[in-house]
PDB file of C-alpha atoms in Angstrom:
ATOM      1  CA  MET A1159       4.085  -1.475  -7.389  1.00 95.00           C
ATOM      2  CA  ASN A1160       0.628  -1.198  -8.979  1.00 97.00           C
ATOM      3  CA  ILE A1161       0.799   1.954 -11.096  1.00 97.00           C
ATOM      4  CA  CYS A1162      -2.470   3.376 -12.352  1.00 97.00           C
ATOM      5  CA  VAL A1163      -2.139   5.251 -15.623  1.00 97.00           C
ATOM      6  CA  PHE A1164      -4.896   7.581 -16.761  1.00 96.00           C
ATOM      7  CA  LEU A1165      -4.626   8.320 -20.493  1.00 96.00           C
ATOM      8  CA  SER A1166      -6.450   8.539 -23.778  1.00 94.00           C
ATOM      9  CA  ALA A1167      -7.889   5.641 -25.735  1.00 91.00           C
ATOM     10  CA  ALA A1168      -7.545   7.745 -28.920  1.00 92.00           C
ATOM     11  CA  ASP A1169      -5.144   6.928 -31.728  1.00 92.00           C
ATOM     12  CA  LEU A1170      -2.558   9.688 -31.633  1.00 93.00           C
ATOM     13  CA  ASP A1171       0.674  10.535 -33.411  1.00 93.00           C
ATOM     14  CA  GLU A1172       4.232   9.539 -32.542  1.00 95.00           C
ATOM     15  CA  ARG A1173       4.954  12.462 -30.222  1.00 95.00           C
ATOM     16  CA  TYR A1174       2.418  10.907 -27.828  1.00 96.00           C
ATOM     17  CA  THR A1175       2.784   7.202 -28.639  1.00 95.00           C
ATOM     18  CA  ARG A1176       6.578   7.103 -28.204  1.00 96.00           C
ATOM     19  CA  PRO A1177       6.537   8.296 -24.556  1.00 96.00           C
ATOM     20  CA  ALA A1178       3.557   6.034 -23.762  1.00 96.00           C
ATOM     21  CA  LYS A1179       5.374   2.986 -25.144  1.00 97.00           C
ATOM     22  CA  GLU A1180       8.570   4.042 -23.344  1.00 97.00           C
ATOM     23  CA  PHE A1181       6.780   4.444 -20.011  1.00 97.00           C
ATOM     24  CA  GLY A1182       5.104   1.053 -20.425  1.00 97.00           C
ATOM     25  CA  GLY A1183       8.467  -0.545 -21.132  1.00 97.00           C
ATOM     26  CA  LEU A1184      10.054   1.059 -18.073  1.00 97.00           C
ATOM     27  CA  LEU A1185       7.125  -0.018 -15.927  1.00 96.00           C
ATOM     28  CA  GLY A1186       7.395  -3.630 -17.103  1.00 97.00           C
ATOM     29  CA  LYS A1187      11.194  -3.775 -16.762  1.00 96.00           C
ATOM     30  CA  GLY A1188      10.821  -2.436 -13.230  1.00 95.00           C
ATOM     31  CA  GLY A1189       8.593  -5.392 -12.329  1.00 95.00           C
ATOM     32  CA  HIS A1190       5.525  -3.219 -11.852  1.00 96.00           C
ATOM     33  CA  THR A1191       1.876  -3.823 -12.758  1.00 97.00           C
ATOM     34  CA  LEU A1192      -0.040  -1.465 -15.024  1.00 98.00           C
ATOM     35  CA  VAL A1193      -3.489  -0.620 -13.665  1.00 98.00           C
ATOM     36  CA  TRP A1194      -5.386   1.053 -16.496  1.00 96.00           C
ATOM     37  CA  GLY A1195      -8.757   1.463 -18.169  1.00 95.00           C
ATOM     38  CA  GLY A1196      -8.387  -1.898 -19.861  1.00 95.00           C
ATOM     39  CA  SER A1197      -8.960  -0.703 -23.403  1.00 94.00           C
ATOM     40  CA  ASP A1198      -7.047  -2.209 -26.313  1.00 94.00           C
ATOM     41  CA  THR A1199      -7.239   0.964 -28.396  1.00 94.00           C
ATOM     42  CA  GLY A1200      -5.198   4.135 -28.773  1.00 94.00           C
ATOM     43  CA  LEU A1201      -2.671   5.143 -26.156  1.00 95.00           C
ATOM     44  CA  MET A1202      -4.186   2.655 -23.714  1.00 95.00           C
ATOM     45  CA  LYS A1203      -3.109  -0.128 -26.090  1.00 96.00           C
ATOM     46  CA  VAL A1204       0.326   1.418 -26.647  1.00 96.00           C
ATOM     47  CA  VAL A1205       1.185   1.629 -22.939  1.00 97.00           C
ATOM     48  CA  ALA A1206      -0.183  -1.879 -22.299  1.00 97.00           C
ATOM     49  CA  ASP A1207       1.882  -3.255 -25.202  1.00 97.00           C
ATOM     50  CA  GLY A1208       4.998  -1.672 -23.701  1.00 97.00           C
ATOM     51  CA  VAL A1209       4.293  -3.213 -20.301  1.00 97.00           C
ATOM     52  CA  GLN A1210       3.515  -6.665 -21.644  1.00 96.00           C
ATOM     53  CA  GLU A1211       6.485  -6.738 -24.052  1.00 96.00           C
ATOM     54  CA  SER A1212       8.860  -5.960 -21.187  1.00 97.00           C
ATOM     55  CA  GLY A1213       7.485  -8.568 -18.793  1.00 95.00           C
ATOM     56  CA  GLY A1214       5.112  -6.501 -16.667  1.00 96.00           C
ATOM     57  CA  ARG A1215       1.596  -7.371 -15.553  1.00 97.00           C
ATOM     58  CA  LEU A1216      -1.667  -5.874 -16.808  1.00 98.00           C
ATOM     59  CA  LEU A1217      -4.613  -5.219 -14.507  1.00 98.00           C
ATOM     60  CA  GLY A1218      -7.460  -3.661 -16.460  1.00 97.00           C
ATOM     61  CA  VAL A1219     -10.642  -2.049 -15.213  1.00 97.00           C
ATOM     62  CA  SER A1220     -13.013  -1.575 -18.105  1.00 95.00           C
ATOM     63  CA  VAL A1221     -16.603  -0.424 -17.959  1.00 94.00           C
ATOM     64  CA  ASP A1222     -19.731  -2.249 -19.095  1.00 94.00           C
ATOM     65  CA  PHE A1223     -20.391  -0.108 -22.187  1.00 94.00           C
ATOM     66  CA  LEU A1224     -16.740  -0.421 -23.340  1.00 91.00           C
ATOM     67  CA  ALA A1225     -16.260  -4.114 -22.504  1.00 91.00           C
ATOM     68  CA  ALA A1226     -16.075  -5.011 -26.217  1.00 92.00           C
ATOM     69  CA  LYS A1227     -12.870  -2.918 -26.427  1.00 92.00           C
ATOM     70  CA  ALA A1228     -11.256  -4.562 -23.389  1.00 94.00           C
ATOM     71  CA  ARG A1229      -7.825  -6.064 -23.951  1.00 95.00           C
ATOM     72  CA  ALA A1230      -7.759  -9.834 -24.351  1.00 93.00           C
ATOM     73  CA  GLY A1231      -4.792 -11.403 -22.619  1.00 91.00           C
ATOM     74  CA  ALA A1232      -4.587  -9.003 -19.684  1.00 96.00           C
ATOM     75  CA  ASP A1233      -3.476 -10.726 -16.481  1.00 96.00           C
ATOM     76  CA  GLU A1234      -6.671  -9.514 -14.826  1.00 96.00           C
ATOM     77  CA  MET A1235      -9.705  -7.666 -16.200  1.00 97.00           C
ATOM     78  CA  VAL A1236     -12.523  -6.246 -14.094  1.00 96.00           C
ATOM     79  CA  ILE A1237     -15.685  -4.865 -15.708  1.00 96.00           C
ATOM     80  CA  ALA A1238     -17.250  -2.007 -13.741  1.00 96.00           C
ATOM     81  CA  LYS A1239     -20.920  -1.096 -14.067  1.00 96.00           C
ATOM     82  CA  ASP A1240     -20.267   2.607 -14.742  1.00 95.00           C
ATOM     83  CA  LEU A1241     -17.509   5.211 -14.982  1.00 92.00           C
ATOM     84  CA  ALA A1242     -17.737   6.186 -11.309  1.00 93.00           C
ATOM     85  CA  GLU A1243     -17.194   2.583 -10.189  1.00 95.00           C
ATOM     86  CA  ARG A1244     -14.366   2.202 -12.722  1.00 95.00           C
ATOM     87  CA  LYS A1245     -12.564   5.253 -11.357  1.00 93.00           C
ATOM     88  CA  ARG A1246     -13.014   4.050  -7.779  1.00 94.00           C
ATOM     89  CA  LEU A1247     -11.654   0.595  -8.623  1.00 96.00           C
ATOM     90  CA  LEU A1248      -8.690   1.989 -10.546  1.00 96.00           C
ATOM     91  CA  LEU A1249      -7.674   4.155  -7.595  1.00 95.00           C
ATOM     92  CA  GLU A1250      -8.374   1.399  -5.083  1.00 95.00           C
ATOM     93  CA  LYS A1251      -6.073  -1.054  -6.889  1.00 96.00           C
ATOM     94  CA  ALA A1252      -3.237   1.467  -7.388  1.00 97.00           C
ATOM     95  CA  ASP A1253      -0.219   2.298  -5.247  1.00 96.00           C
ATOM     96  CA  ALA A1254       0.589   5.324  -7.407  1.00 97.00           C
ATOM     97  CA  VAL A1255      -0.927   7.304 -10.285  1.00 97.00           C
ATOM     98  CA  VAL A1256       0.468   8.667 -13.546  1.00 98.00           C
ATOM     99  CA  ILE A1257      -1.618  11.041 -15.628  1.00 97.00           C
ATOM    100  CA  MET A1258      -0.650  10.943 -19.288  1.00 97.00           C
ATOM    101  CA  VAL A1259      -2.134  12.865 -22.213  1.00 97.00           C
ATOM    102  CA  GLY A1260      -5.874  12.554 -22.611  1.00 95.00           C
ATOM    103  CA  GLY A1261      -9.217  14.237 -23.015  1.00 95.00           C
ATOM    104  CA  THR A1262     -12.056  15.035 -20.653  1.00 95.00           C
ATOM    105  CA  GLY A1263     -12.140  11.553 -19.119  1.00 92.00           C
ATOM    106  CA  THR A1264      -8.452  11.762 -18.240  1.00 94.00           C
ATOM    107  CA  LEU A1265      -8.930  15.255 -16.833  1.00 95.00           C
ATOM    108  CA  ASP A1266     -11.836  13.998 -14.713  1.00 94.00           C
ATOM    109  CA  GLU A1267      -9.695  11.163 -13.355  1.00 93.00           C
ATOM    110  CA  ALA A1268      -6.799  13.542 -12.688  1.00 94.00           C
ATOM    111  CA  THR A1269      -8.871  16.033 -10.739  1.00 94.00           C
ATOM    112  CA  GLU A1270     -10.474  13.230  -8.706  1.00 94.00           C
ATOM    113  CA  ILE A1271      -7.141  11.920  -7.389  1.00 95.00           C
ATOM    114  CA  LEU A1272      -5.866  15.455  -6.748  1.00 95.00           C
ATOM    115  CA  GLU A1273      -9.044  16.305  -4.827  1.00 94.00           C
ATOM    116  CA  LEU A1274      -8.613  13.170  -2.708  1.00 94.00           C
ATOM    117  CA  LYS A1275      -5.003  14.152  -1.989  1.00 94.00           C
ATOM    118  CA  LYS A1276      -5.967  17.752  -1.239  1.00 92.00           C
ATOM    119  CA  HIS A1277      -8.319  16.563   1.489  1.00 92.00           C
ATOM    120  CA  GLY A1278      -5.898  13.972   2.876  1.00 92.00           C
ATOM    121  CA  HIS A1279      -7.941  10.952   1.745  1.00 94.00           C
ATOM    122  CA  THR A1280      -4.942   9.399  -0.020  1.00 93.00           C
ATOM    123  CA  ASP A1281      -1.187   9.758   0.099  1.00 93.00           C
ATOM    124  CA  LYS A1282      -0.523   7.960  -3.186  1.00 96.00           C
ATOM    125  CA  PRO A1283       2.116   9.695  -5.281  1.00 96.00           C
ATOM    126  CA  VAL A1284       0.719  11.368  -8.407  1.00 97.00           C
ATOM    127  CA  VAL A1285       2.755  12.267 -11.488  1.00 98.00           C
ATOM    128  CA  LEU A1286       1.525  14.349 -14.358  1.00 97.00           C
ATOM    129  CA  LEU A1287       3.569  13.323 -17.411  1.00 97.00           C
ATOM    130  CA  ASN A1288       3.736  16.515 -19.442  1.00 97.00           C
ATOM    131  CA  THR A1289       4.469  14.961 -22.834  1.00 96.00           C
ATOM    132  CA  ALA A1290       5.273  17.565 -25.512  1.00 95.00           C
ATOM    133  CA  GLY A1291       4.139  20.327 -23.131  1.00 96.00           C
ATOM    134  CA  PHE A1292       0.570  18.982 -23.253  1.00 97.00           C
ATOM    135  CA  TYR A1293      -0.172  20.055 -19.673  1.00 97.00           C
ATOM    136  CA  ASP A1294       1.670  23.392 -19.629  1.00 97.00           C
ATOM    137  CA  GLY A1295      -1.631  25.270 -19.428  1.00 97.00           C
ATOM    138  CA  LEU A1296      -2.947  23.050 -16.647  1.00 96.00           C
ATOM    139  CA  ARG A1297       0.279  23.495 -14.674  1.00 96.00           C
ATOM    140  CA  GLU A1298      -0.128  27.257 -15.014  1.00 97.00           C
ATOM    141  CA  GLN A1299      -3.753  27.007 -13.830  1.00 96.00           C
ATOM    142  CA  PHE A1300      -2.717  24.912 -10.817  1.00 96.00           C
ATOM    143  CA  ARG A1301      -0.043  27.481  -9.951  1.00 96.00           C
ATOM    144  CA  ARG A1302      -2.632  30.246 -10.125  1.00 97.00           C
ATOM    145  CA  MET A1303      -4.947  28.243  -7.856  1.00 96.00           C
ATOM    146  CA  GLU A1304      -2.073  27.856  -5.394  1.00 95.00           C
ATOM    147  CA  ASP A1305      -0.973  31.512  -5.595  1.00 96.00           C
ATOM    148  CA  GLU A1306      -4.500  32.815  -5.098  1.00 96.00           C
ATOM    149  CA  GLY A1307      -5.332  30.571  -2.136  1.00 95.00           C
ATOM    150  CA  PHE A1308      -7.543  27.921  -3.732  1.00 94.00           C
ATOM    151  CA  LEU A1309      -5.323  25.028  -2.639  1.00 92.00           C
ATOM    152  CA  PRO A1310      -4.987  24.321   1.101  1.00 89.00           C
ATOM    153  CA  ARG A1311      -1.774  22.358   0.443  1.00 90.00           C
ATOM    154  CA  PRO A1312       1.255  23.236  -1.670  1.00 93.00           C
ATOM    155  CA  LEU A1313       0.979  22.081  -5.275  1.00 93.00           C
ATOM    156  CA  THR A1314       4.210  20.082  -4.839  1.00 93.00           C
ATOM    157  CA  GLU A1315       2.443  17.936  -2.228  1.00 93.00           C
ATOM    158  CA  LEU A1316      -0.358  17.134  -4.667  1.00 95.00           C
ATOM    159  CA  VAL A1317       1.383  16.365  -7.949  1.00 96.00           C
ATOM    160  CA  PHE A1318       4.834  16.008  -9.495  1.00 97.00           C
ATOM    161  CA  PHE A1319       5.262  17.230 -13.067  1.00 97.00           C
ATOM    162  CA  ALA A1320       7.604  15.070 -15.163  1.00 97.00           C
ATOM    163  CA  GLU A1321       8.674  15.917 -18.689  1.00 96.00           C
ATOM    164  CA  GLU A1322       9.889  12.414 -19.610  1.00 96.00           C
ATOM    165  CA  PRO A1323       8.787   8.846 -18.753  1.00 97.00           C
ATOM    166  CA  VAL A1324      12.039   7.984 -16.959  1.00 96.00           C
ATOM    167  CA  GLY A1325      11.555  10.923 -14.568  1.00 96.00           C
ATOM    168  CA  ALA A1326       7.961   9.907 -13.878  1.00 96.00           C
ATOM    169  CA  LEU A1327       8.881   6.358 -12.885  1.00 96.00           C
ATOM    170  CA  ALA A1328      11.948   7.468 -10.915  1.00 95.00           C
ATOM    171  CA  TYR A1329       9.777   9.829  -8.843  1.00 96.00           C
ATOM    172  CA  LEU A1330       7.252   7.062  -8.102  1.00 96.00           C
ATOM    173  CA  GLU A1331       9.908   4.523  -7.151  1.00 94.00           C
ATOM    174  CA  GLU A1332      11.704   7.033  -4.944  1.00 93.00           C
ATOM    175  CA  SER A1333       8.477   8.125  -3.255  1.00 91.00           C
ATOM    176  CA  ARG A1334       7.675   4.484  -2.479  1.00 83.00           C
ATOM    177  CA  GLY A1335      11.223   3.658  -1.314  1.00 83.00           C
ATOM    178  CA  ILE A1336      11.969   1.366  -4.235  1.00 78.00           C
ATOM    179  CA  ALA A1337      14.841   3.269  -5.857  1.00 62.00           C
TER     180      ALA A1337
END
């Protein structure tokens, strides 16, 4: 399975790096391909290291103005002209999506895939990996949107919240009939 991971390129502490490395390792051991922003910095590097060290494949989609930070040694690297094309290519190449901790770029990517699902333009499974409770507030906001009628589909049809990497991958594999 090609699993797109949206996450930060920032250097973060162990409470975020440990689960990213663990998820990458699980992904690689499962024979999956990581589809990610292609950067060799921060959490993007950590998850890619985990995938590569455990025998998985790396398919990066960087963007022109960040090409200097693209990971050397990826199995495949595509350079998009802008962020919109990058996001489109990432989603196009993915069978499933995992949203890990990140900033505004990650949030933008997350809301894009959820909007596509909301309108029935994709049926790809989406997992929000809630490392260290990072997305507790967002989960509460989504629930409010659902409760107050802003979502035309149940939240459970749009996104699965996982607290640990093993649960995230298990959900994806089960949803794709792999487990």
